[in-house]
PDB file of C-alpha atoms in Angstrom:
ATOM      1  CA  UNK A   1     -45.985   2.224 -53.563  1.00 52.00           C
ATOM      2  CA  UNK A   2     -46.731   0.847 -50.095  1.00 54.00           C
ATOM      3  CA  UNK A   3     -43.551  -1.133 -50.249  1.00 59.00           C
ATOM      4  CA  UNK A   4     -41.562   1.993 -51.054  1.00 62.00           C
ATOM      5  CA  UNK A   5     -43.052   3.859 -48.049  1.00 61.00           C
ATOM      6  CA  UNK A   6     -42.303   0.882 -45.858  1.00 61.00           C
ATOM      7  CA  UNK A   7     -38.685   0.772 -47.045  1.00 62.00           C
ATOM      8  CA  UNK A   8     -38.338   4.542 -46.616  1.00 64.00           C
ATOM      9  CA  UNK A   9     -39.811   4.362 -43.119  1.00 65.00           C
ATOM     10  CA  UNK A  10     -37.500   1.450 -42.259  1.00 59.00           C
ATOM     11  CA  UNK A  11     -34.463   3.398 -43.550  1.00 65.00           C
ATOM     12  CA  UNK A  12     -35.486   6.410 -41.446  1.00 71.00           C
ATOM     13  CA  UNK A  13     -35.784   4.177 -38.383  1.00 76.00           C
ATOM     14  CA  UNK A  14     -32.285   2.803 -39.029  1.00 77.00           C
ATOM     15  CA  UNK A  15     -30.875   6.343 -39.297  1.00 78.00           C
ATOM     16  CA  UNK A  16     -32.551   7.370 -36.038  1.00 81.00           C
ATOM     17  CA  UNK A  17     -31.354   4.181 -34.346  1.00 84.00           C
ATOM     18  CA  UNK A  18     -27.777   4.761 -35.517  1.00 82.00           C
ATOM     19  CA  UNK A  19     -27.929   8.403 -34.369  1.00 81.00           C
ATOM     20  CA  UNK A  20     -29.231   7.365 -30.956  1.00 83.00           C
ATOM     21  CA  UNK A  21     -26.417   4.822 -30.580  1.00 88.00           C
ATOM     22  CA  UNK A  22     -23.793   7.432 -31.540  1.00 89.00           C
ATOM     23  CA  UNK A  23     -25.221   9.970 -29.088  1.00 86.00           C
ATOM     24  CA  UNK A  24     -25.285   7.300 -26.352  1.00 88.00           C
ATOM     25  CA  UNK A  25     -21.622   6.453 -26.931  1.00 86.00           C
ATOM     26  CA  UNK A  26     -20.695  10.157 -26.850  1.00 88.00           C
ATOM     27  CA  UNK A  27     -22.570  10.570 -23.555  1.00 85.00           C
ATOM     28  CA  UNK A  28     -20.782   7.501 -22.154  1.00 86.00           C
ATOM     29  CA  UNK A  29     -17.375   8.899 -23.209  1.00 84.00           C
ATOM     30  CA  UNK A  30     -18.128  12.274 -21.581  1.00 85.00           C
ATOM     31  CA  UNK A  31     -19.245  10.543 -18.364  1.00 84.00           C
ATOM     32  CA  UNK A  32     -16.080   8.436 -18.209  1.00 84.00           C
ATOM     33  CA  UNK A  33     -13.926  11.531 -18.816  1.00 81.00           C
ATOM     34  CA  UNK A  34     -15.725  13.450 -16.061  1.00 85.00           C
ATOM     35  CA  UNK A  35     -15.243  10.540 -13.663  1.00 80.00           C
ATOM     36  CA  UNK A  36     -11.493  10.529 -14.395  1.00 79.00           C
ATOM     37  CA  UNK A  37     -11.284  14.283 -13.777  1.00 77.00           C
ATOM     38  CA  UNK A  38     -13.222  13.961 -10.506  1.00 76.00           C
ATOM     39  CA  UNK A  39     -10.974  11.122  -9.318  1.00 73.00           C
ATOM     40  CA  UNK A  40      -7.849  13.179 -10.066  1.00 68.00           C
ATOM     41  CA  UNK A  41      -9.318  16.115  -8.129  1.00 71.00           C
ATOM     42  CA  UNK A  42      -9.998  13.851  -5.151  1.00 69.00           C
ATOM     43  CA  UNK A  43      -6.410  12.580  -5.155  1.00 64.00           C
ATOM     44  CA  UNK A  44      -5.038  16.125  -5.448  1.00 65.00           C
ATOM     45  CA  UNK A  45      -7.235  17.300  -2.568  1.00 69.00           C
ATOM     46  CA  UNK A  46      -5.538  14.891  -0.141  1.00 76.00           C
ATOM     47  CA  UNK A  47      -1.955  14.985  -1.422  1.00 87.00           C
ATOM     48  CA  UNK A  48       0.544  15.125   1.470  1.00 93.00           C
ATOM     49  CA  UNK A  49       4.015  16.628   1.124  1.00 93.00           C
ATOM     50  CA  UNK A  50       6.440  15.997   3.985  1.00 94.00           C
ATOM     51  CA  UNK A  51       9.492  18.108   4.612  1.00 94.00           C
ATOM     52  CA  UNK A  52      11.821  18.115   7.628  1.00 94.00           C
ATOM     53  CA  UNK A  53      13.042  21.464   8.937  1.00 92.00           C
ATOM     54  CA  UNK A  54      15.986  22.127  11.233  1.00 89.00           C
ATOM     55  CA  UNK A  55      16.060  25.152  13.541  1.00 88.00           C
ATOM     56  CA  UNK A  56      18.892  25.993  15.890  1.00 84.00           C
ATOM     57  CA  UNK A  57      20.278  28.844  17.899  1.00 82.00           C
ATOM     58  CA  UNK A  58      23.177  29.217  20.348  1.00 81.00           C
ATOM     59  CA  UNK A  59      21.473  27.018  22.949  1.00 82.00           C
ATOM     60  CA  UNK A  60      18.742  25.041  21.164  1.00 87.00           C
ATOM     61  CA  UNK A  61      18.194  22.631  18.294  1.00 89.00           C
ATOM     62  CA  UNK A  62      14.945  21.348  16.729  1.00 92.00           C
ATOM     63  CA  UNK A  63      14.099  18.853  14.006  1.00 93.00           C
ATOM     64  CA  UNK A  64      10.532  19.395  12.805  1.00 95.00           C
ATOM     65  CA  UNK A  65       8.571  17.222  10.404  1.00 96.00           C
ATOM     66  CA  UNK A  66       6.131  19.385   8.441  1.00 96.00           C
ATOM     67  CA  UNK A  67       3.276  18.441   6.127  1.00 96.00           C
ATOM     68  CA  UNK A  68       3.121  21.151   3.483  1.00 95.00           C
ATOM     69  CA  UNK A  69       0.594  19.240   1.374  1.00 92.00           C
ATOM     70  CA  UNK A  70      -3.165  19.482   1.042  1.00 91.00           C
ATOM     71  CA  UNK A  71      -4.082  16.302   2.892  1.00 92.00           C
ATOM     72  CA  UNK A  72      -2.996  14.234   5.878  1.00 95.00           C
ATOM     73  CA  UNK A  73       0.297  12.330   5.724  1.00 95.00           C
ATOM     74  CA  UNK A  74       0.517   8.870   7.225  1.00 96.00           C
ATOM     75  CA  UNK A  75       4.141   8.596   8.324  1.00 96.00           C
ATOM     76  CA  UNK A  76       5.233   4.987   7.969  1.00 96.00           C
ATOM     77  CA  UNK A  77       8.976   5.194   8.673  1.00 94.00           C
ATOM     78  CA  UNK A  78      11.598   7.758   9.590  1.00 94.00           C
ATOM     79  CA  UNK A  79      15.249   6.784   9.257  1.00 94.00           C
ATOM     80  CA  UNK A  80      18.143   9.004  10.301  1.00 94.00           C
ATOM     81  CA  UNK A  81      21.823   8.453   9.717  1.00 94.00           C
ATOM     82  CA  UNK A  82      24.722  10.330  11.279  1.00 92.00           C
ATOM     83  CA  UNK A  83      28.059  10.123   9.489  1.00 92.00           C
ATOM     84  CA  UNK A  84      26.598   7.334   7.297  1.00 93.00           C
ATOM     85  CA  UNK A  85      25.666   5.223  10.346  1.00 94.00           C
ATOM     86  CA  UNK A  86      22.001   4.399  11.131  1.00 95.00           C
ATOM     87  CA  UNK A  87      20.678   6.113  14.242  1.00 93.00           C
ATOM     88  CA  UNK A  88      19.151   3.829  16.862  1.00 91.00           C
ATOM     89  CA  UNK A  89      19.516   6.027  19.950  1.00 92.00           C
ATOM     90  CA  UNK A  90      18.231   9.581  19.445  1.00 91.00           C
ATOM     91  CA  UNK A  91      19.767  10.830  22.712  1.00 90.00           C
ATOM     92  CA  UNK A  92      23.223   9.708  21.573  1.00 91.00           C
ATOM     93  CA  UNK A  93      22.507  11.112  18.112  1.00 90.00           C
ATOM     94  CA  UNK A  94      21.713  14.561  19.535  1.00 89.00           C
ATOM     95  CA  UNK A  95      24.819  14.537  21.749  1.00 87.00           C
ATOM     96  CA  UNK A  96      27.098  13.447  18.908  1.00 87.00           C
ATOM     97  CA  UNK A  97      25.553  15.945  16.480  1.00 85.00           C
ATOM     98  CA  UNK A  98      25.718  18.897  18.863  1.00 83.00           C
ATOM     99  CA  UNK A  99      29.078  17.904  20.330  1.00 81.00           C
ATOM    100  CA  UNK A 100      27.719  17.869  23.878  1.00 80.00           C
ATOM    101  CA  UNK A 101      25.686  15.394  25.933  1.00 81.00           C
ATOM    102  CA  UNK A 102      24.841  17.796  28.778  1.00 84.00           C
ATOM    103  CA  UNK A 103      21.284  18.786  27.914  1.00 87.00           C
ATOM    104  CA  UNK A 104      19.183  21.152  29.953  1.00 87.00           C
ATOM    105  CA  UNK A 105      16.203  19.568  28.212  1.00 90.00           C
ATOM    106  CA  UNK A 106      15.738  16.932  25.554  1.00 91.00           C
ATOM    107  CA  UNK A 107      12.524  16.034  23.736  1.00 93.00           C
ATOM    108  CA  UNK A 108      12.134  13.007  21.491  1.00 92.00           C
ATOM    109  CA  UNK A 109       8.863  12.241  19.709  1.00 92.00           C
ATOM    110  CA  UNK A 110       8.416   9.147  17.590  1.00 90.00           C
ATOM    111  CA  UNK A 111       6.568   9.963  14.392  1.00 93.00           C
ATOM    112  CA  UNK A 112       6.616   6.430  12.962  1.00 92.00           C
ATOM    113  CA  UNK A 113       3.075   5.213  12.261  1.00 91.00           C
ATOM    114  CA  UNK A 114       1.546   8.599  12.992  1.00 94.00           C
ATOM    115  CA  UNK A 115      -0.618  11.001  11.007  1.00 95.00           C
ATOM    116  CA  UNK A 116       0.325  14.610  10.384  1.00 96.00           C
ATOM    117  CA  UNK A 117      -2.486  16.851   9.182  1.00 95.00           C
ATOM    118  CA  UNK A 118      -2.087  19.290   6.319  1.00 94.00           C
ATOM    119  CA  UNK A 119      -0.108  22.380   7.380  1.00 94.00           C
ATOM    120  CA  UNK A 120       0.834  20.731  10.686  1.00 96.00           C
ATOM    121  CA  UNK A 121       4.338  20.224  12.014  1.00 95.00           C
ATOM    122  CA  UNK A 122       5.582  17.815  14.648  1.00 95.00           C
ATOM    123  CA  UNK A 123       8.724  18.407  16.680  1.00 95.00           C
ATOM    124  CA  UNK A 124      10.565  15.122  16.385  1.00 95.00           C
ATOM    125  CA  UNK A 125      13.755  16.094  18.225  1.00 93.00           C
ATOM    126  CA  UNK A 126      14.536  19.110  20.376  1.00 93.00           C
ATOM    127  CA  UNK A 127      17.425  19.843  22.685  1.00 90.00           C
ATOM    128  CA  UNK A 128      18.353  22.796  24.824  1.00 89.00           C
ATOM    129  CA  UNK A 129      21.802  23.230  26.269  1.00 84.00           C
ATOM    130  CA  UNK A 130      22.554  25.018  29.545  1.00 84.00           C
ATOM    131  CA  UNK A 131      23.379  28.719  29.252  1.00 79.00           C
ATOM    132  CA  UNK A 132      27.035  27.977  29.978  1.00 76.00           C
ATOM    133  CA  UNK A 133      27.264  25.868  26.796  1.00 74.00           C
ATOM    134  CA  UNK A 134      26.468  26.820  23.243  1.00 74.00           C
ATOM    135  CA  UNK A 135      26.061  25.239  19.845  1.00 73.00           C
ATOM    136  CA  UNK A 136      28.823  26.694  17.719  1.00 62.00           C
ATOM    137  CA  UNK A 137      27.331  25.445  14.463  1.00 63.00           C
ATOM    138  CA  UNK A 138      25.016  22.809  13.196  1.00 66.00           C
ATOM    139  CA  UNK A 139      26.449  20.720  10.418  1.00 78.00           C
ATOM    140  CA  UNK A 140      23.218  18.736  10.312  1.00 80.00           C
ATOM    141  CA  UNK A 141      22.880  18.772   6.492  1.00 82.00           C
ATOM    142  CA  UNK A 142      26.458  17.610   5.949  1.00 86.00           C
ATOM    143  CA  UNK A 143      26.491  14.834   8.554  1.00 88.00           C
ATOM    144  CA  UNK A 144      22.956  13.463   8.460  1.00 91.00           C
ATOM    145  CA  UNK A 145      20.520  11.852   6.093  1.00 93.00           C
ATOM    146  CA  UNK A 146      16.779  12.020   6.702  1.00 94.00           C
ATOM    147  CA  UNK A 147      14.586   9.458   4.963  1.00 95.00           C
ATOM    148  CA  UNK A 148      10.827   9.568   5.516  1.00 96.00           C
ATOM    149  CA  UNK A 149       8.334   7.236   3.894  1.00 97.00           C
ATOM    150  CA  UNK A 150       4.754   8.534   3.984  1.00 96.00           C
ATOM    151  CA  UNK A 151       1.398   7.763   2.368  1.00 95.00           C
ATOM    152  CA  UNK A 152      -1.859   9.514   1.556  1.00 94.00           C
ATOM    153  CA  UNK A 153      -5.239   8.298   2.770  1.00 91.00           C
ATOM    154  CA  UNK A 154      -5.690   6.649  -0.653  1.00 90.00           C
ATOM    155  CA  UNK A 155      -2.559   4.522  -0.114  1.00 90.00           C
ATOM    156  CA  UNK A 156      -0.268   6.398  -2.517  1.00 92.00           C
ATOM    157  CA  UNK A 157       3.217   6.493  -0.992  1.00 95.00           C
ATOM    158  CA  UNK A 158       6.318   8.653  -1.348  1.00 96.00           C
ATOM    159  CA  UNK A 159       9.821   8.748   0.083  1.00 96.00           C
ATOM    160  CA  UNK A 160      11.535  11.973   1.122  1.00 96.00           C
ATOM    161  CA  UNK A 161      15.318  11.659   1.022  1.00 94.00           C
ATOM    162  CA  UNK A 162      17.317  14.825   1.669  1.00 86.00           C
ATOM    163  CA  UNK A 163      15.113  17.154  -0.355  1.00 87.00           C
ATOM    164  CA  UNK A 164      14.115  14.697  -3.069  1.00 92.00           C
ATOM    165  CA  UNK A 165      10.590  13.238  -3.031  1.00 92.00           C
ATOM    166  CA  UNK A 166       9.891  10.145  -5.115  1.00 95.00           C
ATOM    167  CA  UNK A 167       6.773   8.072  -5.482  1.00 93.00           C
ATOM    168  CA  UNK A 168       7.162   4.490  -4.242  1.00 95.00           C
ATOM    169  CA  UNK A 169       4.918   1.462  -4.346  1.00 93.00           C
ATOM    170  CA  UNK A 170       4.800   1.108  -0.542  1.00 91.00           C
ATOM    171  CA  UNK A 171       6.818   1.788   2.599  1.00 90.00           C
ATOM    172  CA  UNK A 172       8.419  -1.577   3.291  1.00 80.00           C
TER     173      UNK A 172
END
């Protein structure tokens, strides 16, 4: 009889041990799942989204780079082309685009290797023509290509190319 109680007690211990192991694995799985959810929330909380905007009137033209995302954008590279040719000289670019090189004012800001906060915009290019001259139209979308490579603070990178944003490995 003592042997039977011992075996019964040993069997009960094995059941409790197995139950404890199963509960431990369930707790581990829940913890791992929560960590994955938290990590995804952190990445979403600092997701940048860059979009260039063009504004023009009869006498002025602006190219703004806006961050419409939830976190800061680290701008790595900005490449412009005009009529399928890479732009090296922004002053010449503005004159050729607007059809006039006589500026009343011209502002050029390099945004390469800069940080744009969430909901911030930076005026990259701006030109104002004298009152005697006017911009008849801006065919900016038809003649130019804007390519911007930017990253989040976690090192995730994207490329904006004329309205299309794609994830890239890096901004080389």
